[in-house]
PDB file of C-alpha atoms in Angstrom:
ATOM      1  CA  MET A 670      44.274  12.907 -24.311  1.00 91.00           C
ATOM      2  CA  ARG A 671      39.824  11.916 -25.715  1.00 94.00           C
ATOM      3  CA  VAL A 672      38.395  15.473 -25.400  1.00 95.00           C
ATOM      4  CA  TYR A 673      34.502  15.915 -26.832  1.00 97.00           C
ATOM      5  CA  VAL A 674      34.431  19.298 -28.683  1.00 96.00           C
ATOM      6  CA  PRO A 675      30.273  20.303 -28.843  1.00 97.00           C
ATOM      7  CA  LEU A 676      29.286  22.040 -31.635  1.00 96.00           C
ATOM      8  CA  THR A 677      26.077  22.899 -33.106  1.00 96.00           C
ATOM      9  CA  LEU A 678      25.511  21.270 -36.616  1.00 95.00           C
ATOM     10  CA  PRO A 679      26.392  25.416 -38.270  1.00 94.00           C
ATOM     11  CA  GLY A 680      29.379  24.671 -35.950  1.00 94.00           C
ATOM     12  CA  LEU A 681      30.291  21.052 -37.380  1.00 95.00           C
ATOM     13  CA  ALA A 682      29.929  23.025 -41.008  1.00 94.00           C
ATOM     14  CA  GLU A 683      32.798  26.287 -40.355  1.00 94.00           C
ATOM     15  CA  ALA A 684      35.149  23.092 -39.062  1.00 94.00           C
ATOM     16  CA  HIS A 685      33.927  21.159 -42.193  1.00 95.00           C
ATOM     17  CA  LYS A 686      34.724  23.799 -44.563  1.00 94.00           C
ATOM     18  CA  THR A 687      38.256  25.420 -42.420  1.00 93.00           C
ATOM     19  CA  GLY A 688      39.225  21.666 -42.313  1.00 93.00           C
ATOM     20  CA  GLU A 689      39.534  23.030 -38.382  1.00 93.00           C
ATOM     21  CA  LEU A 690      37.597  22.000 -34.983  1.00 90.00           C
ATOM     22  CA  GLY A 691      39.662  25.536 -34.132  1.00 79.00           C
ATOM     23  CA  SER A 692      42.055  26.572 -33.435  1.00 77.00           C
ATOM     24  CA  GLY A 693      42.916  27.590 -29.757  1.00 72.00           C
ATOM     25  CA  PRO A 694      42.476  28.706 -27.382  1.00 90.00           C
ATOM     26  CA  PHE A 695      38.824  26.812 -27.117  1.00 92.00           C
ATOM     27  CA  MET A 696      36.173  24.769 -24.454  1.00 93.00           C
ATOM     28  CA  ALA A 697      36.489  20.587 -24.539  1.00 94.00           C
ATOM     29  CA  TYR A 698      35.197  18.074 -22.327  1.00 94.00           C
ATOM     30  CA  ALA A 699      37.592  15.164 -21.084  1.00 94.00           C
ATOM     31  CA  VAL A 700      38.154  12.930 -18.273  1.00 91.00           C
ATOM     32  CA  THR A 701      39.042  15.152 -15.980  1.00 88.00           C
ATOM     33  CA  PRO A 702      40.175  14.148 -11.615  1.00 83.00           C
ATOM     34  CA  ALA A 703      36.890  16.194 -10.738  1.00 83.00           C
ATOM     35  CA  LEU A 704      34.807  13.889 -13.156  1.00 85.00           C
ATOM     36  CA  ARG A 705      36.174  11.111 -12.311  1.00 83.00           C
ATOM     37  CA  GLU A 706      35.271  12.287  -8.081  1.00 82.00           C
ATOM     38  CA  TRP A 707      31.211  13.383  -9.239  1.00 81.00           C
ATOM     39  CA  TYR A 708      30.686  10.010 -11.370  1.00 81.00           C
ATOM     40  CA  LEU A 709      32.780   7.869  -9.417  1.00 78.00           C
ATOM     41  CA  SER A 710      33.877   4.505 -11.846  1.00 77.00           C
ATOM     42  CA  GLU A 711      36.908   3.658 -12.507  1.00 81.00           C
ATOM     43  CA  ASP A 712      36.252   2.574 -15.778  1.00 86.00           C
ATOM     44  CA  ILE A 713      37.953   5.091 -18.868  1.00 88.00           C
ATOM     45  CA  GLU A 714      34.723   4.083 -21.036  1.00 90.00           C
ATOM     46  CA  GLU A 715      32.063   4.620 -18.342  1.00 90.00           C
ATOM     47  CA  LEU A 716      33.829   8.140 -17.314  1.00 92.00           C
ATOM     48  CA  GLU A 717      34.430   9.168 -21.678  1.00 93.00           C
ATOM     49  CA  TYR A 718      30.608   8.555 -21.589  1.00 93.00           C
ATOM     50  CA  ALA A 719      30.296  11.284 -18.593  1.00 92.00           C
ATOM     51  CA  ALA A 720      32.954  12.459 -20.269  1.00 94.00           C
ATOM     52  CA  LEU A 721      30.820  13.019 -23.404  1.00 95.00           C
ATOM     53  CA  GLY A 722      27.177  14.000 -21.409  1.00 94.00           C
ATOM     54  CA  ARG A 723      28.908  16.796 -20.599  1.00 94.00           C
ATOM     55  CA  ALA A 724      29.547  17.866 -24.206  1.00 96.00           C
ATOM     56  CA  ALA A 725      25.878  17.379 -24.737  1.00 96.00           C
ATOM     57  CA  LEU A 726      25.397  20.143 -22.457  1.00 95.00           C
ATOM     58  CA  ALA A 727      27.186  22.461 -23.434  1.00 95.00           C
ATOM     59  CA  SER A 728      26.200  21.744 -27.445  1.00 97.00           C
ATOM     60  CA  LEU A 729      22.806  22.548 -26.109  1.00 97.00           C
ATOM     61  CA  ARG A 730      23.852  25.675 -24.545  1.00 95.00           C
ATOM     62  CA  LEU A 731      25.035  26.614 -27.915  1.00 96.00           C
ATOM     63  CA  LEU A 732      21.820  26.008 -29.183  1.00 97.00           C
ATOM     64  CA  ALA A 733      20.092  27.991 -26.527  1.00 96.00           C
ATOM     65  CA  ALA A 734      22.397  30.573 -27.494  1.00 96.00           C
ATOM     66  CA  ASP A 735      21.497  29.753 -31.376  1.00 95.00           C
ATOM     67  CA  PRO A 736      17.518  30.285 -32.333  1.00 92.00           C
ATOM     68  CA  GLY A 737      18.668  29.761 -35.883  1.00 92.00           C
ATOM     69  CA  ALA A 738      20.038  26.267 -35.079  1.00 93.00           C
ATOM     70  CA  VAL A 739      18.594  22.978 -35.989  1.00 93.00           C
ATOM     71  CA  ARG A 740      17.772  21.091 -33.188  1.00 96.00           C
ATOM     72  CA  ARG A 741      20.754  18.391 -32.407  1.00 96.00           C
ATOM     73  CA  ARG A 742      23.864  18.663 -30.254  1.00 97.00           C
ATOM     74  CA  VAL A 743      26.768  17.876 -31.703  1.00 97.00           C
ATOM     75  CA  VAL A 744      30.357  16.831 -30.027  1.00 98.00           C
ATOM     76  CA  VAL A 745      32.773  15.622 -31.771  1.00 97.00           C
ATOM     77  CA  ALA A 746      35.710  13.095 -29.914  1.00 97.00           C
ATOM     78  CA  VAL A 747      38.844  13.721 -30.758  1.00 96.00           C
ATOM     79  CA  ASP A 748      42.424  12.998 -28.997  1.00 93.00           C
ATOM     80  CA  VAL A 749      44.825  15.824 -28.668  1.00 93.00           C
ATOM     81  CA  ALA A 750      47.573  15.118 -26.377  1.00 91.00           C
ATOM     82  CA  ASP A 751      48.266  15.046 -23.111  1.00 85.00           C
ATOM     83  CA  GLY A 752      49.310  18.522 -23.200  1.00 88.00           C
ATOM     84  CA  ALA A 753      47.158  20.590 -25.162  1.00 90.00           C
ATOM     85  CA  ALA A 754      44.184  20.610 -22.788  1.00 90.00           C
ATOM     86  CA  SER A 755      44.243  21.283 -20.033  1.00 87.00           C
ATOM     87  CA  VAL A 756      42.291  22.339 -16.343  1.00 87.00           C
ATOM     88  CA  ASP A 757      41.123  25.348 -14.806  1.00 82.00           C
ATOM     89  CA  PRO A 758      42.364  25.079 -11.181  1.00 76.00           C
ATOM     90  CA  ASP A 759      40.070  28.119 -10.936  1.00 74.00           C
ATOM     91  CA  ARG A 760      37.109  26.407 -12.131  1.00 74.00           C
ATOM     92  CA  ALA A 761      38.283  22.922 -11.116  1.00 63.00           C
ATOM     93  CA  LEU A 762      35.578  21.890  -8.484  1.00 65.00           C
ATOM     94  CA  ASP A 763      33.092  24.312  -9.964  1.00 70.00           C
ATOM     95  CA  PRO A 764      30.434  22.213 -10.133  1.00 71.00           C
ATOM     96  CA  SER A 765      28.929  23.335 -13.615  1.00 75.00           C
ATOM     97  CA  ALA A 766      33.101  22.739 -15.550  1.00 81.00           C
ATOM     98  CA  LEU A 767      32.981  19.271 -14.909  1.00 85.00           C
ATOM     99  CA  GLY A 768      35.160  17.731 -17.128  1.00 90.00           C
ATOM    100  CA  GLU A 769      36.322  21.170 -19.074  1.00 92.00           C
ATOM    101  CA  VAL A 770      38.497  21.488 -20.010  1.00 93.00           C
ATOM    102  CA  THR A 771      40.879  24.602 -22.281  1.00 92.00           C
ATOM    103  CA  VAL A 772      42.378  23.107 -25.468  1.00 94.00           C
ATOM    104  CA  THR A 773      45.389  24.618 -27.209  1.00 92.00           C
ATOM    105  CA  VAL A 774      46.141  24.126 -29.978  1.00 92.00           C
ATOM    106  CA  THR A 775      44.842  24.168 -33.623  1.00 91.00           C
ATOM    107  CA  VAL A 776      42.627  20.828 -33.625  1.00 93.00           C
ATOM    108  CA  PRO A 777      42.312  19.450 -37.441  1.00 93.00           C
ATOM    109  CA  LEU A 778      39.339  18.093 -38.145  1.00 93.00           C
ATOM    110  CA  ALA A 779      40.591  14.871 -40.036  1.00 92.00           C
ATOM    111  CA  LYS A 780      42.127  14.072 -36.411  1.00 92.00           C
ATOM    112  CA  ALA A 781      38.797  13.477 -35.403  1.00 95.00           C
ATOM    113  CA  ALA A 782      37.429   9.692 -34.424  1.00 95.00           C
ATOM    114  CA  ALA A 783      34.428  10.912 -34.543  1.00 96.00           C
ATOM    115  CA  VAL A 784      30.290  12.803 -33.976  1.00 97.00           C
ATOM    116  CA  HIS A 785      28.028  12.466 -31.829  1.00 97.00           C
ATOM    117  CA  VAL A 786      24.371  14.184 -33.241  1.00 97.00           C
ATOM    118  CA  ASP A 787      21.116  13.897 -31.934  1.00 96.00           C
ATOM    119  CA  ALA A 788      18.318  11.534 -34.273  1.00 95.00           C
ATOM    120  CA  ASP A 789      15.807  13.892 -36.057  1.00 92.00           C
ATOM    121  CA  ASP A 790      13.389  12.721 -33.646  1.00 94.00           C
ATOM    122  CA  ALA A 791      14.930  14.210 -30.364  1.00 96.00           C
ATOM    123  CA  GLU A 792      14.439  17.319 -32.321  1.00 95.00           C
ATOM    124  CA  GLN A 793      11.361  18.168 -30.777  1.00 96.00           C
ATOM    125  CA  ASP A 794      12.921  17.334 -26.759  1.00 96.00           C
ATOM    126  CA  VAL A 795      16.445  19.003 -27.762  1.00 97.00           C
ATOM    127  CA  ALA A 796      14.737  22.086 -28.861  1.00 96.00           C
ATOM    128  CA  ALA A 797      11.864  22.541 -25.831  1.00 96.00           C
ATOM    129  CA  ALA A 798      14.783  21.891 -23.686  1.00 96.00           C
ATOM    130  CA  ALA A 799      17.528  24.707 -25.044  1.00 96.00           C
ATOM    131  CA  ASP A 800      14.305  26.865 -24.564  1.00 96.00           C
ATOM    132  CA  ALA A 801      14.058  25.619 -21.110  1.00 96.00           C
ATOM    133  CA  LEU A 802      18.011  25.968 -20.039  1.00 94.00           C
ATOM    134  CA  GLU A 803      17.903  29.573 -18.501  1.00 94.00           C
ATOM    135  CA  ALA A 804      14.630  28.428 -16.547  1.00 95.00           C
ATOM    136  CA  ALA A 805      16.595  25.620 -15.635  1.00 94.00           C
ATOM    137  CA  ASP A 806      20.194  27.790 -14.401  1.00 91.00           C
ATOM    138  CA  GLY A 807      17.906  29.997 -12.018  1.00 93.00           C
ATOM    139  CA  GLY A 808      16.651  26.920 -10.735  1.00 93.00           C
ATOM    140  CA  ASP A 809      13.182  26.657 -11.818  1.00 95.00           C
ATOM    141  CA  ASP A 810      12.846  22.323 -11.243  1.00 95.00           C
ATOM    142  CA  ASP A 811      10.581  21.954 -13.825  1.00 96.00           C
ATOM    143  CA  ALA A 812      12.622  23.787 -16.394  1.00 95.00           C
ATOM    144  CA  GLN A 813      15.571  21.604 -15.488  1.00 94.00           C
ATOM    145  CA  PHE A 814      13.099  18.718 -16.086  1.00 96.00           C
ATOM    146  CA  VAL A 815      13.099  19.679 -19.578  1.00 96.00           C
ATOM    147  CA  VAL A 816      16.702  20.004 -20.139  1.00 95.00           C
ATOM    148  CA  ASP A 817      17.110  16.912 -18.301  1.00 94.00           C
ATOM    149  CA  GLY A 818      14.684  15.239 -21.508  1.00 92.00           C
ATOM    150  CA  ALA A 819      17.128  15.330 -23.827  1.00 94.00           C
ATOM    151  CA  ASP A 820      19.327  13.418 -22.270  1.00 90.00           C
ATOM    152  CA  ASP A 821      16.468  10.808 -23.127  1.00 92.00           C
ATOM    153  CA  HIS A 822      18.506  10.698 -26.246  1.00 95.00           C
ATOM    154  CA  GLU A 823      20.936   9.067 -27.343  1.00 94.00           C
ATOM    155  CA  LEU A 824      23.652  11.117 -29.121  1.00 96.00           C
ATOM    156  CA  LEU A 825      24.070   8.606 -32.415  1.00 96.00           C
ATOM    157  CA  TRP A 826      27.754   8.221 -33.179  1.00 97.00           C
ATOM    158  CA  TYR A 827      29.144   8.383 -37.262  1.00 96.00           C
ATOM    159  CA  ALA A 828      32.150   8.364 -39.084  1.00 95.00           C
ATOM    160  CA  THR A 829      34.534  11.223 -39.946  1.00 92.00           C
ATOM    161  CA  GLN A 830      34.105  10.093 -43.429  1.00 93.00           C
ATOM    162  CA  GLU A 831      29.591  10.609 -42.329  1.00 94.00           C
ATOM    163  CA  ILE A 832      30.529  14.434 -41.372  1.00 94.00           C
ATOM    164  CA  PRO A 833      29.695  16.115 -45.331  1.00 92.00           C
ATOM    165  CA  ASN A 834      25.864  15.098 -44.657  1.00 92.00           C
ATOM    166  CA  LEU A 835      25.108  15.365 -40.991  1.00 92.00           C
ATOM    167  CA  VAL A 836      26.684  18.954 -42.383  1.00 89.00           C
ATOM    168  CA  GLY A 837      23.809  18.878 -45.724  1.00 84.00           C
ATOM    169  CA  LEU A 838      21.241  18.802 -42.593  1.00 63.00           C
ATOM    170  CA  ALA A 839      22.691  22.604 -40.704  1.00 52.00           C
TER     171      ALA A 839
END
């Protein structure tokens, strides 16, 4: 199962240092039954892109909680065994938890397939989105528009061999 692990650049630097994305349990995103129903597609690439987008939003939440982090969303794509990630049945239909899974095993960073990171030209919009997130969660439509603005920036794809260069940004 492909899962998408939301991080920040400091979080990626820590994973690079320790060699682990997480020792379980930790949150990630994947193509879940609820995500399939919400997205209304059977195209696996589209569904995986939707899961990546959910992880990017979770990365934005991590940035909102860490004002010192470089304002770039980070998502690591990694394959885990099917039984290593599970959906919380109590949150399966919660719109805020679409695609959310709990990974229960240790995941070595070496198993990562790719890293997705915002380009430097996204930093201003990502910073504004992180600042507006709490108000957007409270129902402020103008703040939601600012948060949605971060989605105008596609996350760039990086090979795992590029992680040392990426964490130099942290």
